[in-house]
Amino acid sequence: MARFKRILLKLSGESLMGKQGFGIDPERLDDYAKQIKEVHDMGVQIGIVIGGGNIFRGLSGSQKGFDRVKGDQMGMCATVINSLALSSALEAIGAKAKVLTAIRMEPIGEYYSKWKAIEAMEAGSICIFSAGTGCPYFTTDTGSSLRGIEIEADVMLKGTRVDGIYTADPEKDPTATKSQTLLMMKYITRV
Ligand code: UDP
């Protein structure tokens, strides 16, 4: 018996690139698809939000001279590319998957609505929510929190390269320490 009825899984774009350092590693993608299908086969309804950092991030783009809004739109398109890749990998192993987009772009994916998503999950599809919130100046972490609340998920789970919240990026700073608990106000005052 699964612990949760419905989950929102957030995968960072970077986690898809495997050892390649860029883009999508087909082996990593296949591995994720198998793990997701395994959980789905236990009867858990799954909504997924994928980032786009393996392809493009608006903020880094704007530091290189891109217009921020266009850069963020490029980032959102990157999340659509990752979502299509994951849906394809899921379908290849016999799982039903549906890509919904926060920006209209039929026939690539249907335009997102909470009710469409819930209906599809109830009917046995794994839903992939692409293009984040559809708005610039946000990230897919915000998008996944939003979608998680909207679809009434029991829990939001985040799959990323770092296993918790650290005082600094542990991949860049070897002195970074992991926080066991984090108080919202303490975090806000620190940043
Ligand atoms: N993005 C955006 N609005 C959103 C979600 C994402 O503008 O609601 C853009 C933003 O430029 C971001 C990029 O898409 O940098 C990729 O998303 P994110 O950085 O969250 O990907 P991740 O770090 O999870 O791979």
CSV table of C-alpha atoms and ligand atoms in Angstrom, one decimal:
chain,number,residue,atom,x,y,z
A,1,MET,CA,0.0,0.0,0.0
A,2,ALA,CA,1.6,3.3,-1.1
A,3,ARG,CA,1.9,6.1,1.5
A,4,PHE,CA,0.7,8.8,-0.8
A,5,LYS,CA,-2.3,8.9,-3.2
A,6,ARG,CA,-1.0,11.8,-5.3
A,7,ILE,CA,2.5,13.3,-5.5
A,8,LEU,CA,4.2,16.2,-7.2
A,9,LEU,CA,7.7,15.3,-8.2
A,10,LYS,CA,10.1,18.1,-9.1
A,11,LEU,CA,13.2,17.1,-11.2
A,12,SER,CA,15.9,19.7,-11.9
A,13,GLY,CA,16.9,20.0,-15.5
A,14,GLU,CA,20.5,19.5,-14.4
A,15,SER,CA,19.7,16.0,-13.0
A,16,LEU,CA,18.8,14.9,-16.6
A,17,MET,CA,22.2,15.7,-18.0
A,18,GLY,CA,24.0,12.8,-16.2
A,19,LYS,CA,27.7,12.8,-16.7
A,20,GLN,CA,27.5,14.7,-20.0
A,21,GLY,CA,27.5,18.1,-18.4
A,22,PHE,CA,24.9,19.4,-20.8
A,23,GLY,CA,21.6,18.4,-22.5
A,24,ILE,CA,19.8,15.1,-21.9
A,25,ASP,CA,21.6,11.8,-21.1
A,26,PRO,CA,19.3,9.1,-22.6
A,27,GLU,CA,20.5,6.5,-19.9
A,28,ARG,CA,19.7,8.9,-17.1
A,29,LEU,CA,16.3,9.6,-18.7
A,30,ASP,CA,15.5,6.0,-19.0
A,31,ASP,CA,16.5,5.3,-15.4
A,32,TYR,CA,14.2,8.1,-14.2
A,33,ALA,CA,11.3,6.8,-16.4
A,34,LYS,CA,11.7,3.3,-14.9
A,35,GLN,CA,11.7,4.6,-11.3
A,36,ILE,CA,8.7,6.8,-12.0
A,37,LYS,CA,6.8,4.0,-13.6
A,38,GLU,CA,7.6,1.7,-10.7
A,39,VAL,CA,6.0,4.2,-8.3
A,40,HIS,CA,3.0,4.8,-10.7
A,41,ASP,CA,2.4,1.0,-10.9
A,42,MET,CA,2.0,1.0,-7.1
A,43,GLY,CA,-1.2,3.1,-7.7
A,44,VAL,CA,0.3,6.6,-6.9
A,45,GLN,CA,-0.9,9.4,-9.1
A,46,ILE,CA,2.1,11.4,-10.3
A,47,GLY,CA,2.5,15.0,-11.5
A,48,ILE,CA,5.9,16.1,-12.5
A,49,VAL,CA,7.6,19.5,-13.0
A,50,ILE,CA,11.0,19.5,-14.7
A,51,GLY,CA,13.4,22.3,-14.8
A,52,GLY,CA,15.4,23.5,-17.8
A,53,GLY,CA,18.8,24.4,-16.3
A,54,ASN,CA,20.5,21.7,-18.4
A,55,ILE,CA,19.6,23.7,-21.5
A,56,PHE,CA,19.0,27.4,-20.5
A,57,ARG,CA,18.5,29.6,-17.5
A,58,GLY,CA,17.1,33.1,-18.0
A,59,LEU,CA,19.1,34.7,-15.2
A,60,SER,CA,22.5,33.4,-16.6
A,61,GLY,CA,21.3,34.4,-20.1
A,62,SER,CA,20.6,37.9,-18.9
A,63,GLN,CA,24.1,38.1,-17.4
A,64,LYS,CA,25.4,37.3,-20.9
A,65,GLY,CA,23.4,40.1,-22.5
A,66,PHE,CA,20.0,38.4,-23.3
A,67,ASP,CA,16.9,40.3,-22.5
A,68,ARG,CA,15.6,38.8,-19.2
A,69,VAL,CA,12.1,38.2,-20.3
A,70,LYS,CA,13.2,36.5,-23.5
A,71,GLY,CA,15.8,34.6,-21.6
A,72,ASP,CA,13.2,33.3,-19.2
A,73,GLN,CA,11.0,32.4,-22.1
A,74,MET,CA,13.9,30.4,-23.5
A,75,GLY,CA,14.2,28.7,-20.1
A,76,MET,CA,10.5,27.8,-20.2
A,77,CYS,CA,10.9,26.4,-23.6
A,78,ALA,CA,13.9,24.3,-22.2
A,79,THR,CA,11.5,22.8,-19.7
A,80,VAL,CA,9.1,21.8,-22.5
A,81,ILE,CA,12.0,20.0,-24.3
A,82,ASN,CA,12.8,18.1,-21.1
A,83,SER,CA,9.1,17.3,-20.5
A,84,LEU,CA,8.8,15.9,-24.0
A,85,ALA,CA,11.9,13.8,-23.5
A,86,LEU,CA,10.6,12.4,-20.3
A,87,SER,CA,7.1,11.7,-21.7
A,88,SER,CA,8.6,9.9,-24.6
A,89,ALA,CA,10.8,7.8,-22.3
A,90,LEU,CA,7.8,6.9,-20.1
A,91,GLU,CA,5.7,5.9,-23.1
A,92,ALA,CA,8.6,3.8,-24.5
A,93,ILE,CA,8.3,1.6,-21.4
A,94,GLY,CA,4.5,1.4,-21.5
A,95,ALA,CA,3.4,4.2,-19.1
A,96,LYS,CA,0.8,6.7,-20.2
A,97,ALA,CA,2.1,10.2,-20.0
A,98,LYS,CA,0.6,13.6,-20.8
A,99,VAL,CA,2.5,16.9,-21.3
A,100,LEU,CA,0.6,20.0,-20.2
A,101,THR,CA,2.0,23.4,-20.9
A,102,ALA,CA,1.7,26.7,-19.0
A,103,ILE,CA,1.9,28.6,-22.3
A,104,ARG,CA,-0.3,27.7,-25.2
A,105,MET,CA,1.6,25.6,-27.7
A,106,GLU,CA,-0.7,23.0,-29.1
A,107,PRO,CA,0.0,20.4,-30.5
A,108,ILE,CA,3.2,20.1,-28.5
A,109,GLY,CA,1.1,19.8,-25.3
A,110,GLU,CA,-2.4,20.8,-24.1
A,111,TYR,CA,-2.8,24.0,-22.2
A,112,TYR,CA,-2.6,23.4,-18.5
A,113,SER,CA,-5.6,23.5,-16.2
A,114,LYS,CA,-6.0,21.9,-12.8
A,115,TRP,CA,-9.1,19.9,-13.8
A,116,LYS,CA,-7.5,18.6,-17.0
A,117,ALA,CA,-4.5,17.5,-14.9
A,118,ILE,CA,-6.6,15.8,-12.2
A,119,GLU,CA,-8.8,14.1,-14.8
A,120,ALA,CA,-5.7,12.7,-16.7
A,121,MET,CA,-4.1,11.5,-13.5
A,122,GLU,CA,-7.3,9.8,-12.3
A,123,ALA,CA,-7.4,8.1,-15.7
A,124,GLY,CA,-3.9,6.7,-15.3
A,125,SER,CA,-1.7,9.2,-17.0
A,126,ILE,CA,1.5,10.6,-15.5
A,127,CYS,CA,1.2,14.3,-16.0
A,128,ILE,CA,4.2,16.5,-16.8
A,129,PHE,CA,3.6,20.2,-16.2
A,130,SER,CA,5.9,22.1,-18.5
A,131,ALA,CA,6.9,25.8,-19.0
A,132,GLY,CA,7.0,26.4,-15.2
A,133,THR,CA,4.4,29.0,-14.1
A,134,GLY,CA,4.3,30.4,-17.7
A,135,CYS,CA,5.7,33.7,-16.3
A,136,PRO,CA,9.2,35.2,-16.4
A,137,TYR,CA,11.1,36.0,-13.3
A,138,PHE,CA,10.1,32.7,-11.7
A,139,THR,CA,11.7,29.3,-11.5
A,140,THR,CA,10.4,25.8,-11.8
A,141,ASP,CA,10.7,25.4,-8.0
A,142,THR,CA,7.9,28.0,-7.7
A,143,GLY,CA,6.1,26.3,-10.6
A,144,SER,CA,6.2,22.9,-8.8
A,145,SER,CA,5.0,24.4,-5.5
A,146,LEU,CA,2.1,26.0,-7.4
A,147,ARG,CA,1.2,22.9,-9.3
A,148,GLY,CA,1.5,20.8,-6.2
A,149,ILE,CA,-1.0,22.9,-4.3
A,150,GLU,CA,-3.3,23.1,-7.4
A,151,ILE,CA,-3.5,19.4,-8.0
A,152,GLU,CA,-3.9,18.8,-4.2
A,153,ALA,CA,-0.8,16.6,-4.0
A,154,ASP,CA,-0.2,14.9,-0.7
A,155,VAL,CA,3.5,15.8,-0.9
A,156,MET,CA,6.0,17.6,-3.1
A,157,LEU,CA,9.2,15.6,-3.6
A,158,LYS,CA,12.3,17.2,-5.2
A,159,GLY,CA,14.9,15.2,-7.0
A,160,THR,CA,18.1,17.3,-7.4
A,161,ARG,CA,21.9,16.9,-7.3
A,162,VAL,CA,22.1,18.2,-3.8
A,163,ASP,CA,20.6,16.2,-1.0
A,164,GLY,CA,19.2,19.0,1.2
A,165,ILE,CA,19.6,22.6,2.1
A,166,TYR,CA,23.1,23.8,2.8
A,167,THR,CA,24.7,27.0,4.0
A,168,ALA,CA,26.2,27.4,0.5
A,169,ASP,CA,26.3,25.4,-2.7
A,170,PRO,CA,28.2,22.2,-1.6
A,171,GLU,CA,29.3,21.6,-5.2
A,172,LYS,CA,31.2,24.9,-5.1
A,173,ASP,CA,32.0,25.4,-1.4
A,174,PRO,CA,33.6,22.5,0.5
A,175,THR,CA,32.9,24.2,3.8
A,176,ALA,CA,29.1,24.2,3.3
A,177,THR,CA,27.1,22.5,6.0
A,178,LYS,CA,23.7,20.8,5.7
A,179,SER,CA,20.8,22.3,7.6
A,180,GLN,CA,18.7,19.7,9.5
A,181,THR,CA,15.9,22.2,10.1
A,182,LEU,CA,15.2,25.5,8.4
A,183,LEU,CA,13.1,28.3,9.8
A,184,MET,CA,11.6,30.4,7.1
A,185,MET,CA,12.3,33.8,8.7
A,186,LYS,CA,15.9,32.8,9.5
A,187,TYR,CA,16.4,31.9,5.9
A,188,ILE,CA,14.8,35.1,4.6
A,189,THR,CA,17.0,37.2,6.9
A,190,ARG,CA,20.1,35.3,5.8
A,191,VAL,CA,19.5,36.0,2.1
B,1,UDP,N1,11.4,29.8,-16.0
B,1,UDP,C1,10.6,31.0,-15.9
B,1,UDP,N2,9.4,30.9,-15.3
B,1,UDP,C2,9.0,29.8,-14.6
B,1,UDP,C3,9.8,28.6,-14.7
B,1,UDP,C4,11.0,28.7,-15.3
B,1,UDP,O1,10.9,32.0,-16.5
B,1,UDP,O2,7.9,29.8,-14.1
B,1,UDP,C5,12.7,29.9,-16.7
B,1,UDP,C6,13.8,30.6,-16.0
B,1,UDP,O3,14.6,31.3,-16.9
B,1,UDP,C7,14.6,29.4,-15.4
B,1,UDP,C8,14.5,28.4,-16.6
B,1,UDP,O4,13.1,28.6,-17.0
B,1,UDP,O5,15.9,29.7,-15.2
B,1,UDP,C9,14.7,27.0,-16.2
B,1,UDP,O6,14.1,26.6,-15.0
B,1,UDP,P1,14.9,26.3,-13.6
B,1,UDP,O7,16.1,27.3,-13.5
B,1,UDP,O8,13.9,26.3,-12.5
B,1,UDP,O9,15.4,24.9,-13.9
B,1,UDP,P2,16.2,23.9,-13.0
B,1,UDP,O10,17.2,24.7,-12.2
B,1,UDP,O11,15.3,23.2,-12.1
B,1,UDP,O12,16.9,23.0,-14.0
